[in-house]
PDB file of C-alpha atoms in Angstrom:
ATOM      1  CA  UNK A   1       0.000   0.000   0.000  1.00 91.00           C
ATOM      2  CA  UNK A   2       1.084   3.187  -1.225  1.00 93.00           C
ATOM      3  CA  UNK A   3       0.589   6.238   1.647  1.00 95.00           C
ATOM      4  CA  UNK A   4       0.784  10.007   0.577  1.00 95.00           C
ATOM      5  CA  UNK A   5       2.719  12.459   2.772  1.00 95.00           C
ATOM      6  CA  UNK A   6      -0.152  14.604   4.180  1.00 92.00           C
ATOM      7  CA  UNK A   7       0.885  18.223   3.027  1.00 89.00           C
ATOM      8  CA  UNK A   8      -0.487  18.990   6.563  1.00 88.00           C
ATOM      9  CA  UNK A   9       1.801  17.563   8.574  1.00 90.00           C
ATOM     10  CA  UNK A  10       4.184  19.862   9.959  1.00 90.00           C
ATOM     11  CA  UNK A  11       7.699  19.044  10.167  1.00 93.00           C
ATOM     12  CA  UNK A  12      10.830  20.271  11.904  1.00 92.00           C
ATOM     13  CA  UNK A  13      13.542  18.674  10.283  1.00 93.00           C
ATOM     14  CA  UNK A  14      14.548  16.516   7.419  1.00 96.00           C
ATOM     15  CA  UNK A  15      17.813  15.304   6.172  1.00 96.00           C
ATOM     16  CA  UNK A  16      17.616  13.866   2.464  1.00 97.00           C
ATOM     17  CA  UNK A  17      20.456  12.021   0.832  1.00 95.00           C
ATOM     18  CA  UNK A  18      21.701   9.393  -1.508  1.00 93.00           C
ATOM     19  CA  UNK A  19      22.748   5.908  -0.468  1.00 88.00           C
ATOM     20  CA  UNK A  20      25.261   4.313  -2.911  1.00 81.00           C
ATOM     21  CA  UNK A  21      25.334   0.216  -3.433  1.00 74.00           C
ATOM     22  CA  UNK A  22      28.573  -0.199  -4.064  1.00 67.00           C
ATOM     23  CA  UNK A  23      31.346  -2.914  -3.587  1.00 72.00           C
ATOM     24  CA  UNK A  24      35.198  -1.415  -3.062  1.00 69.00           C
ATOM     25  CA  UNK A  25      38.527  -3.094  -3.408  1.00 67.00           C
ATOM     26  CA  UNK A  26      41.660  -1.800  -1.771  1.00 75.00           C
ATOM     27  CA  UNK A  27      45.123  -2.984  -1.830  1.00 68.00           C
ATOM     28  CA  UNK A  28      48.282  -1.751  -1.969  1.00 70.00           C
ATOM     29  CA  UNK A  29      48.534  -0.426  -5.580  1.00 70.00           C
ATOM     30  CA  UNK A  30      45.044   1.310  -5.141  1.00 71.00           C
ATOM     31  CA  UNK A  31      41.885   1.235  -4.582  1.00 76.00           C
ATOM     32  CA  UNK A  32      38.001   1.564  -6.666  1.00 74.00           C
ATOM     33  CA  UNK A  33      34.909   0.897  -6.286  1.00 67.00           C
ATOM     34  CA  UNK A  34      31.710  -0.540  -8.405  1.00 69.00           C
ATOM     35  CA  UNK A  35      28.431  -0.195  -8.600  1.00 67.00           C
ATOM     36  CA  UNK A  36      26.266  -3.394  -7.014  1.00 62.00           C
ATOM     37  CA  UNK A  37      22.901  -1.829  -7.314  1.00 72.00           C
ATOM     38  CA  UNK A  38      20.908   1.411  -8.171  1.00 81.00           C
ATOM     39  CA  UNK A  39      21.414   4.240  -5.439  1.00 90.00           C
ATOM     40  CA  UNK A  40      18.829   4.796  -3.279  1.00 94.00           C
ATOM     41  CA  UNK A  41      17.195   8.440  -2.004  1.00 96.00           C
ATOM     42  CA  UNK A  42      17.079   7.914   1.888  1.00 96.00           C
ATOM     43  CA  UNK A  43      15.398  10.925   4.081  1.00 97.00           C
ATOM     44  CA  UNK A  44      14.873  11.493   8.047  1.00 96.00           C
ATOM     45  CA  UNK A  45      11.581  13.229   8.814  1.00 95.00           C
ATOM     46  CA  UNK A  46      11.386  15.034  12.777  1.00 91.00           C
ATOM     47  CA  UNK A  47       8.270  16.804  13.988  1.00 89.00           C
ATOM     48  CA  UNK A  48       7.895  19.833  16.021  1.00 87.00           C
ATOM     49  CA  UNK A  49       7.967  18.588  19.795  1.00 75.00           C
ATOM     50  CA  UNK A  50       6.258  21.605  21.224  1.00 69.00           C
ATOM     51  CA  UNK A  51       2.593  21.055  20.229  1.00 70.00           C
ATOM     52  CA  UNK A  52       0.769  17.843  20.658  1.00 73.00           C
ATOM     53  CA  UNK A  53      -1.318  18.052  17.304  1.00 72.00           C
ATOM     54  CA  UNK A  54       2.334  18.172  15.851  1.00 76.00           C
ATOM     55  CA  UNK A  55       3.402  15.040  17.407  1.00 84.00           C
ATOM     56  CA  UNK A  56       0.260  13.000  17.337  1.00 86.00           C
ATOM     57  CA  UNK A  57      -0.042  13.517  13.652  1.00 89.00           C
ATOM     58  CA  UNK A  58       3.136  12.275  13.023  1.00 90.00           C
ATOM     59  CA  UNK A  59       3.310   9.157  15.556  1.00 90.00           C
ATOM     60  CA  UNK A  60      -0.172   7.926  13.502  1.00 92.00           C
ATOM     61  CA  UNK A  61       2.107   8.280  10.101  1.00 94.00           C
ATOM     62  CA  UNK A  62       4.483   6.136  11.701  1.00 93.00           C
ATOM     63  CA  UNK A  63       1.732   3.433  12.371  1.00 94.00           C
ATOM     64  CA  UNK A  64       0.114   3.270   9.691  1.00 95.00           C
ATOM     65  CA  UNK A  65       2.999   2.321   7.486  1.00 96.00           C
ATOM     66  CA  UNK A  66       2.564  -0.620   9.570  1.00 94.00           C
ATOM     67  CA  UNK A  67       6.658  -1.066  10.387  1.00 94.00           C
ATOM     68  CA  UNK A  68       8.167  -1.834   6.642  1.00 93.00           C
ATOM     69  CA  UNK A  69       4.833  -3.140   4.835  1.00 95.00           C
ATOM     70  CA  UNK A  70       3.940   0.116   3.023  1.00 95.00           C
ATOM     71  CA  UNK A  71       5.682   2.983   1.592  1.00 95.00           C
ATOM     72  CA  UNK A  72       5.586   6.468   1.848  1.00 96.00           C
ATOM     73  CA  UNK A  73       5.611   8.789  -1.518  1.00 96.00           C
ATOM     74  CA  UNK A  74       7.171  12.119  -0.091  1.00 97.00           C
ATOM     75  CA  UNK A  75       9.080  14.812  -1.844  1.00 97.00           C
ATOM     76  CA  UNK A  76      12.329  16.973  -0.952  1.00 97.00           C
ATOM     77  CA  UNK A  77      10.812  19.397   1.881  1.00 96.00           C
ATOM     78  CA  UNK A  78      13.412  21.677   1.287  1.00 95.00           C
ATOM     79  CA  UNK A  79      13.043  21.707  -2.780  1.00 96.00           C
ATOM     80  CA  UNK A  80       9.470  21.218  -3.183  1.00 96.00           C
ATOM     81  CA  UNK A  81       9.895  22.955  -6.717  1.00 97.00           C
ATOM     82  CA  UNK A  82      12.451  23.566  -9.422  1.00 97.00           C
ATOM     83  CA  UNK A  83      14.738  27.071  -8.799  1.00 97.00           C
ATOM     84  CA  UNK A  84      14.996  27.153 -12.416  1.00 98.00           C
ATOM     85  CA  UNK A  85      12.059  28.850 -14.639  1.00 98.00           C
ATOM     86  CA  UNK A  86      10.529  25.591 -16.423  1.00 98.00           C
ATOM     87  CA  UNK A  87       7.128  24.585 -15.090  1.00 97.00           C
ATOM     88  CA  UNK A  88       3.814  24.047 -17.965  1.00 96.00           C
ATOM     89  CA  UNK A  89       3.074  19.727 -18.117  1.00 97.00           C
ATOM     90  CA  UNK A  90       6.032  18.407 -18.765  1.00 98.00           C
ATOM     91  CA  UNK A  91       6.997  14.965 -20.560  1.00 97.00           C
ATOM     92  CA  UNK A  92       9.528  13.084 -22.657  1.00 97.00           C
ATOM     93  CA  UNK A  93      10.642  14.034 -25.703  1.00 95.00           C
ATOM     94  CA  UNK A  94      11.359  10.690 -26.857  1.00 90.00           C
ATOM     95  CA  UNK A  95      11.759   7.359 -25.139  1.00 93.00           C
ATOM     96  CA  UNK A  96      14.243   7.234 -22.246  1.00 96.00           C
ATOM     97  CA  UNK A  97      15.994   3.777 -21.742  1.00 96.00           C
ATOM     98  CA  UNK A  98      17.130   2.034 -18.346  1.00 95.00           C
ATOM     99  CA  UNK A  99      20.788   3.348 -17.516  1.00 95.00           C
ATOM    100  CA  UNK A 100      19.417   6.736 -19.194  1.00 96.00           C
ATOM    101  CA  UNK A 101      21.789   9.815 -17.919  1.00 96.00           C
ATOM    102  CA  UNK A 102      20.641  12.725 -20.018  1.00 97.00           C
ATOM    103  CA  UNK A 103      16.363  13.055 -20.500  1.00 97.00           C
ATOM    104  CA  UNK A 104      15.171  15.407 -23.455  1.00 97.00           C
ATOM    105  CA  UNK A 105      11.643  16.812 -21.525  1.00 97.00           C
ATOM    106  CA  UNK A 106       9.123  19.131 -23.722  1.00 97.00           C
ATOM    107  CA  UNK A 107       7.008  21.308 -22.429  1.00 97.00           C
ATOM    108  CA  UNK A 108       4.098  23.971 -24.502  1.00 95.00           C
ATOM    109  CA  UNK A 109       4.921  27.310 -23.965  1.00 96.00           C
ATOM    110  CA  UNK A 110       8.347  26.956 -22.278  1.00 97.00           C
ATOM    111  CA  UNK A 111      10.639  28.466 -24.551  1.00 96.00           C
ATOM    112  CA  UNK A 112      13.661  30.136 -23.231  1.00 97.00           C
ATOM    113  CA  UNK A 113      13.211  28.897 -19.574  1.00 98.00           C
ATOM    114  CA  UNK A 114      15.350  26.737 -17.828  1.00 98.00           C
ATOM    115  CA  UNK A 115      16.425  23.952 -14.951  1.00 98.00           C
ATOM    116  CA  UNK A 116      19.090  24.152 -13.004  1.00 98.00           C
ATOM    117  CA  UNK A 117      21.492  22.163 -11.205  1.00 98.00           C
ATOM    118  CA  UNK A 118      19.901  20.493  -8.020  1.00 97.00           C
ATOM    119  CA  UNK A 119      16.431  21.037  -9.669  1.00 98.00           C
ATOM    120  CA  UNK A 120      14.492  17.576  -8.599  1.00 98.00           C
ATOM    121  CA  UNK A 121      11.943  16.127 -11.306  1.00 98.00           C
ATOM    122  CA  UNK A 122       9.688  13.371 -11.119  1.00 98.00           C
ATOM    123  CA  UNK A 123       9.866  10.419 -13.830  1.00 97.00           C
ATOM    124  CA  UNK A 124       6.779   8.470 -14.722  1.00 94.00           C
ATOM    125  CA  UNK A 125       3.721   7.482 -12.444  1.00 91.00           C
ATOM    126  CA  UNK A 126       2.916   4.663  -9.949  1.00 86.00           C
ATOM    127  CA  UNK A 127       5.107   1.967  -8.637  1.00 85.00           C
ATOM    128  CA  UNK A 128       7.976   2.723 -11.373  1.00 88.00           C
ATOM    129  CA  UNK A 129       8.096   6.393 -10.731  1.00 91.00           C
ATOM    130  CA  UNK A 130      11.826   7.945 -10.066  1.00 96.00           C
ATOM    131  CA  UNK A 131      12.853  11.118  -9.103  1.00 98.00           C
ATOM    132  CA  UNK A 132      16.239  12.509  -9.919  1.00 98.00           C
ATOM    133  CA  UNK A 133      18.173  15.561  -9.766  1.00 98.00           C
ATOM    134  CA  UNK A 134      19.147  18.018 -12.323  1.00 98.00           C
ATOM    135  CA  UNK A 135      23.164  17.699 -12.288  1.00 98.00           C
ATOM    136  CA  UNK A 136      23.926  20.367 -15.283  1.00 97.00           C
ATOM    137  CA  UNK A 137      21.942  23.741 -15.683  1.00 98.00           C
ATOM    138  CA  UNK A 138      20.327  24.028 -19.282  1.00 97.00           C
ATOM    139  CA  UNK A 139      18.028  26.188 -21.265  1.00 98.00           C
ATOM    140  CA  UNK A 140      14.673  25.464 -23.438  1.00 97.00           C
ATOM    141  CA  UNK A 141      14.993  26.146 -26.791  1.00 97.00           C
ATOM    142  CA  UNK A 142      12.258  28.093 -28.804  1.00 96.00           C
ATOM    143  CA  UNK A 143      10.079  25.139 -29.202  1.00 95.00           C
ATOM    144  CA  UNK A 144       9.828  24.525 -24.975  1.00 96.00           C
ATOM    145  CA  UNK A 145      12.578  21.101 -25.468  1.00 97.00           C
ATOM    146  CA  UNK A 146      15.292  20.848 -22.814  1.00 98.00           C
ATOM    147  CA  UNK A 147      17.885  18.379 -22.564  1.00 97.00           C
ATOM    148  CA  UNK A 148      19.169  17.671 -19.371  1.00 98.00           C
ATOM    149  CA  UNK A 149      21.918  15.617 -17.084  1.00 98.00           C
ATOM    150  CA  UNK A 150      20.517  13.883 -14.450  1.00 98.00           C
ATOM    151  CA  UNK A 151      21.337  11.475 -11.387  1.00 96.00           C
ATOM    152  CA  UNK A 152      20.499   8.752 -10.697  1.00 95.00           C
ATOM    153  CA  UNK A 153      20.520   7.136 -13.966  1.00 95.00           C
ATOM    154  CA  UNK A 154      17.381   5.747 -14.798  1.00 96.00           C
ATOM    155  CA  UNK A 155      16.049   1.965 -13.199  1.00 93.00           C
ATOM    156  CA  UNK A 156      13.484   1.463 -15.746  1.00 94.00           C
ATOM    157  CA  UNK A 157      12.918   2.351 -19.706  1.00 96.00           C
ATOM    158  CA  UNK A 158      10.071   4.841 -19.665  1.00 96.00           C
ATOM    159  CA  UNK A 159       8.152   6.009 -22.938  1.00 96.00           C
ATOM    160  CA  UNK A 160       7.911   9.118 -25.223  1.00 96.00           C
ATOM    161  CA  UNK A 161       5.328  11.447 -23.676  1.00 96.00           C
ATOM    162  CA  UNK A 162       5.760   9.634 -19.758  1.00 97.00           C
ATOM    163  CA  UNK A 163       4.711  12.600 -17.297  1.00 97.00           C
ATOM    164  CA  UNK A 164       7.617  14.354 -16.050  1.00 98.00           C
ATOM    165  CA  UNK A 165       6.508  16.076 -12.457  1.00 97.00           C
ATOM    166  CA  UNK A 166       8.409  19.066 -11.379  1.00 98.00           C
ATOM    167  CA  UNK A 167       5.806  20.086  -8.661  1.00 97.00           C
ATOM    168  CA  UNK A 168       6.654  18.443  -5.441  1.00 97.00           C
ATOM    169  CA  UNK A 169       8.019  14.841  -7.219  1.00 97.00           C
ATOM    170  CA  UNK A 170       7.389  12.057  -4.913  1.00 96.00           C
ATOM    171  CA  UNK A 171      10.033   8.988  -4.302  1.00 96.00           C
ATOM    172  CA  UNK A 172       8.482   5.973  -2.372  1.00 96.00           C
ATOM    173  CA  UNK A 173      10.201   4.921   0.747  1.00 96.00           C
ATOM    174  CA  UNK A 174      10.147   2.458   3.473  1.00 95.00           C
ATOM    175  CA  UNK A 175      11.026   2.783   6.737  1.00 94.00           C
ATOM    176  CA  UNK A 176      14.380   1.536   7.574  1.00 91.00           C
ATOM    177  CA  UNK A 177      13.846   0.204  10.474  1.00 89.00           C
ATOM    178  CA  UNK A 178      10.454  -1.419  12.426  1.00 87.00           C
ATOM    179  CA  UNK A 179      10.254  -0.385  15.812  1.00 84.00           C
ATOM    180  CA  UNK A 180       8.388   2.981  16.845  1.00 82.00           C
ATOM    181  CA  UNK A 181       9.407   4.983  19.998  1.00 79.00           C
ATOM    182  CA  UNK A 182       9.191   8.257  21.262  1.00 76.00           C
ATOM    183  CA  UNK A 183       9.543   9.611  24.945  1.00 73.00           C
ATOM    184  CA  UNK A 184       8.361  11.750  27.001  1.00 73.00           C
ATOM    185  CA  UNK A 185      10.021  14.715  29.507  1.00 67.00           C
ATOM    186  CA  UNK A 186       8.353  17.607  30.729  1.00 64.00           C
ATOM    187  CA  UNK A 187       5.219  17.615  29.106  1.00 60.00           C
ATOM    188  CA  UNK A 188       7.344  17.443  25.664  1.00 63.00           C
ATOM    189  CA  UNK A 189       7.935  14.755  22.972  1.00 64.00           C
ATOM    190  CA  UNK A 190      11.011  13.851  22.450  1.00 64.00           C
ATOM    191  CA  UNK A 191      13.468  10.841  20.536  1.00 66.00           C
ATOM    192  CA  UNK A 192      11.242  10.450  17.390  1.00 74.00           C
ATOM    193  CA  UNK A 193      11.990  10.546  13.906  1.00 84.00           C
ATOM    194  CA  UNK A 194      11.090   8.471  10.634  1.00 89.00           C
ATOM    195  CA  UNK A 195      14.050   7.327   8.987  1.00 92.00           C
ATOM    196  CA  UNK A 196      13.170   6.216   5.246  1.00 92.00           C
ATOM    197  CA  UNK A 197      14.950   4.545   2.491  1.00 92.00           C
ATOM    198  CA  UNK A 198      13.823   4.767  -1.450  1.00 92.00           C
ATOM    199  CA  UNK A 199      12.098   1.343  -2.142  1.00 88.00           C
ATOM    200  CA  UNK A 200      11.678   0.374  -6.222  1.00 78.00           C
ATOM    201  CA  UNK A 201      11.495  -2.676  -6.162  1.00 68.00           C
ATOM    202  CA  UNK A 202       7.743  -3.386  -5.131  1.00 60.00           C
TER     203      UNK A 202
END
């Protein structure tokens, strides 16, 4: 089961970061690493603790993700929307393939305007949707067609004209770990967080 952030819910703090699967060698003459498996978006959520609405809210979000059985789809708090220009419905400009590093988007009416680096953008719908970030800065041309770098590379193959969502794009995550606990002190809430790793493979 899928659960939507609930714009509503106020929130203190979040970290948000990438977790990379890799295996590394070392030895004398040097050291590298490879890649094992896709990265991973992982994000820390932390509520207000002053106001018991706050807190409430929040410990029922925890529960009813029911441990790790269902995810959470819940955007970049901090970067809710591109600081470049671009907005209008965005989509692919062509078919995208799995290992894709550069995405062509199009968009009516967005001539001229642009996405920058660290811009996050939302790729497909449902279970297979990714978000990634905008690595290199770029321009539309006349015609509202963008080409841009992004990271991650793509997981999955997605078709010409799949929705590209630059308002608030949502990753799906499951908790990282099971257990729930909070304490209390002084008529305050404190000790609780929701620690989250992305989750593709459901």
């Amino acid at each position: 089961m899928i659960i939507q952030f609930p714009d509503s819910l106020a929130i203190a703090k979040q970290s948000w970061g990438q977790k990379r699967n890799e295996i590394a060698f070392a030895s004398a003459f040097g050291s590298q690493a490879q890649e094992a498996l896709a990265p991973l978006w992982q994000t820390t959520i932390s509520p207000p603790t002053d106001r018991d609405e706050f807190v409430g809210e929040f410990q029922a979000l925890i529960l009813r993700l029911k441990g790790r059985q269902n995810l959470l789809a819940l955007h970049n708090l901090g970067r809710p929307q591109p600081r470049g220009t671009m907005r209008g419905a965005m989509a692919l400009s062509g078919g995208a393939a799995q290992g894709a590093s550069s995405l062509t988007i199009c968009a009516s009416g967005q001539g001229g305007k642009t996405l920058v680096a660290g811009d996050y953008l939302g790729i497909g719908t449902g279970v297979t949707q990714q978000v990634v970030m905008v690595t290199d800065s770029a321009t539309a041309n006349g015609s509202g067609a963008i080409t841009v770098s992004i990271e991650p590379p793509l997981r999955n193959a997605f078709a010409s004209g799949s929705v590209v969502t630059w308002d608030k794009p949502k990753a799906l995550f499951r908790r990282s770990e099971s257990e729930s606990n909070w304490d209390y002190e002084d008529v305050r809430v404190g000790g609780m967080s929701l620690s989250l790793v992305e989750d593709w493979r459901v």
